[in-house]
mmCIF file of C-alpha atoms in Angstrom:
data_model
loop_
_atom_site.group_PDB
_atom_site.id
_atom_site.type_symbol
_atom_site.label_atom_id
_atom_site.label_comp_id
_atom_site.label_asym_id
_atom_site.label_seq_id
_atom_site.Cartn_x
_atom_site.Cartn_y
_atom_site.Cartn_z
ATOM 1 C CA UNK A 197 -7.903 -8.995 1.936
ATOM 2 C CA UNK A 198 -7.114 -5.285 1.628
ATOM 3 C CA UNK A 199 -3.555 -3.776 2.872
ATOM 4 C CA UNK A 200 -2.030 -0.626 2.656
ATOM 5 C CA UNK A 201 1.857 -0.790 2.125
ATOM 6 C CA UNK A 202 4.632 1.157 1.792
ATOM 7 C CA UNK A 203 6.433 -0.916 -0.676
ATOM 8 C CA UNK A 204 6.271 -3.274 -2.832
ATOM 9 C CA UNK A 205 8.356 -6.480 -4.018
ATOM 10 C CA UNK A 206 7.593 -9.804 -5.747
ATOM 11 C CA UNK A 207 8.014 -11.834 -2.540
ATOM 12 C CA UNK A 208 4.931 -10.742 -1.635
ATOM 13 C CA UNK A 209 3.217 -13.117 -3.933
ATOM 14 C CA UNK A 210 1.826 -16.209 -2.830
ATOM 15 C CA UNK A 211 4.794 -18.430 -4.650
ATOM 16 C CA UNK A 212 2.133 -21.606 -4.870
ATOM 17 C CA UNK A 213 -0.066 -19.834 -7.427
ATOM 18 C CA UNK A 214 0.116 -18.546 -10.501
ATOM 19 C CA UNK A 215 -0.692 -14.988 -10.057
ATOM 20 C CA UNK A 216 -1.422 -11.857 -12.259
ATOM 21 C CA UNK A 217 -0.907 -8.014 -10.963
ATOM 22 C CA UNK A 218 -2.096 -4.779 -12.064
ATOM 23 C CA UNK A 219 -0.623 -1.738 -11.307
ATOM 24 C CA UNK A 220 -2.537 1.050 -11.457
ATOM 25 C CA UNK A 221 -2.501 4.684 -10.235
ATOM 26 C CA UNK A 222 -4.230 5.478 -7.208
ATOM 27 C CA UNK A 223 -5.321 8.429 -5.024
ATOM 28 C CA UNK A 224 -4.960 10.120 -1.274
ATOM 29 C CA UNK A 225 -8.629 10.404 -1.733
ATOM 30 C CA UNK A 226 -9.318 6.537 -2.828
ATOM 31 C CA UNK A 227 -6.760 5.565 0.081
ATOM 32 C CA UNK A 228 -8.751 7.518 2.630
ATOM 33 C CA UNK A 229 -12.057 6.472 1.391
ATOM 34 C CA UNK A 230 -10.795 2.536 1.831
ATOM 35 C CA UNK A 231 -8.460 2.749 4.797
ATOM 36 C CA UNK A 232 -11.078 1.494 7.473
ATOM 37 C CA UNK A 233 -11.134 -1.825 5.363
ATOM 38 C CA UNK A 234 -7.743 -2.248 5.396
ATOM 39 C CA UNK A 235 -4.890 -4.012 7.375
ATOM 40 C CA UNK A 236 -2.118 -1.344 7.661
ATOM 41 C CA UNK A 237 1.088 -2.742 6.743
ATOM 42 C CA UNK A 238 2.980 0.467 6.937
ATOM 43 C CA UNK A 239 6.485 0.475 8.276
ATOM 44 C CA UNK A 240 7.504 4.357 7.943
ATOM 45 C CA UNK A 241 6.036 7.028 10.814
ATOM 46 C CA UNK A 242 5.679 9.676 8.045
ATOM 47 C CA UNK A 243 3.349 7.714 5.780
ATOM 48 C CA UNK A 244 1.152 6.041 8.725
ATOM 49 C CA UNK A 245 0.427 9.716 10.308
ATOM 50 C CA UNK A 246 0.024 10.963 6.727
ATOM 51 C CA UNK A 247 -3.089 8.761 6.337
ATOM 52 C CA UNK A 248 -3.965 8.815 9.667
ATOM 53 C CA UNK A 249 -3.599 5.404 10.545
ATOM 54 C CA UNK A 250 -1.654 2.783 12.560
ATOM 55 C CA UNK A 251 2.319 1.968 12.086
ATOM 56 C CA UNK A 252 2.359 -1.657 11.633
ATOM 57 C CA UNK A 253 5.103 -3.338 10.164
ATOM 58 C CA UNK A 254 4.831 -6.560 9.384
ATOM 59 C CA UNK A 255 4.902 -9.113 6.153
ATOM 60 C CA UNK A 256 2.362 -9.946 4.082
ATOM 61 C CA UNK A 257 1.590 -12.480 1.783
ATOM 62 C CA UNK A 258 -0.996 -11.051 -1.036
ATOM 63 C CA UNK A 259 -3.511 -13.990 -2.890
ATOM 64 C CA UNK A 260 -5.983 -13.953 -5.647
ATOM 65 C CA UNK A 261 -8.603 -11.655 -4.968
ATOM 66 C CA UNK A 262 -6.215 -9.171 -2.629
ATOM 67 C CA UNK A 263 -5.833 -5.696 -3.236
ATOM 68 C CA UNK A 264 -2.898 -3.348 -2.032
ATOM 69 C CA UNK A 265 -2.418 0.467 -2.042
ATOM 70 C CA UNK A 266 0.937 1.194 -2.297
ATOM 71 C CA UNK A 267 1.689 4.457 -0.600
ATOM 72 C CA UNK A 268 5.357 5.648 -0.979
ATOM 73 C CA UNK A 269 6.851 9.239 -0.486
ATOM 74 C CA UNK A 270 9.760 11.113 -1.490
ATOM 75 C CA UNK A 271 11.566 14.002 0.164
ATOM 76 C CA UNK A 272 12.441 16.784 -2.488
ATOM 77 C CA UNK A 273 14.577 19.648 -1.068
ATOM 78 C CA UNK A 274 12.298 20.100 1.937
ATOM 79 C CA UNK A 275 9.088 19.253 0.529
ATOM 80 C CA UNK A 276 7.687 15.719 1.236
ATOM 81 C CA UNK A 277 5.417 14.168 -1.536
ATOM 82 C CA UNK A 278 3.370 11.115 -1.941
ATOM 83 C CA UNK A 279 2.186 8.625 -5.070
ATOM 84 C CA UNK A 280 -0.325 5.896 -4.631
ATOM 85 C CA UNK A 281 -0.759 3.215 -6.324
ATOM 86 C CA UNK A 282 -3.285 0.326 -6.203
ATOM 87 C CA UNK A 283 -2.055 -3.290 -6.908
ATOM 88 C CA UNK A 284 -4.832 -5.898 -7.703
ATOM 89 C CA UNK A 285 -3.851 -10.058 -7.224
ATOM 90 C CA UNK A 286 -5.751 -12.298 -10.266
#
């Protein structure tokens, strides 16, 4: 499965396996080019009309083979800013 998140904890895992993770950066561009297949998991109104997609919190268990763009922003002064990231399961 695909997500997009806004955040990102070790709970997350499937605790049954023995998983591997890879964080890597990401891109508004590579987010928007992959949204349609993904399941938004996005808690925060900001970041869900930022990409133009659904608020839909809820939990999510990632497996082998899932994929997750982590989409997180930060408020600086009055200037709101984003960083992706994209978080592979092995």
């Amino acid at each position: 499965m695909k997500y997009i998140i806004n955040a990102f904890t070790p709970k997350m895992l499937k605790s049954s396996c023995n998983l591997n993770i890879r964080v890597e950066p990401s891109s508004e561009l590579e987010v928007q080019e992959n949204k349609d297949n993904c399941i938004s998991a996005i808690g925060h109104y900001n970041i869900a009309e930022h990409l133009g997609i659904e608020k839909n919190r809820m939990s999510i268990i990632l497996e082998k083979g899932d994929i997750a763009y982590l989409v997180e922003s930060k408020r600086i002064a009055d200037k709101i800013s984003y960083d992706y990231k994209k978080i592979t399961v092995s």
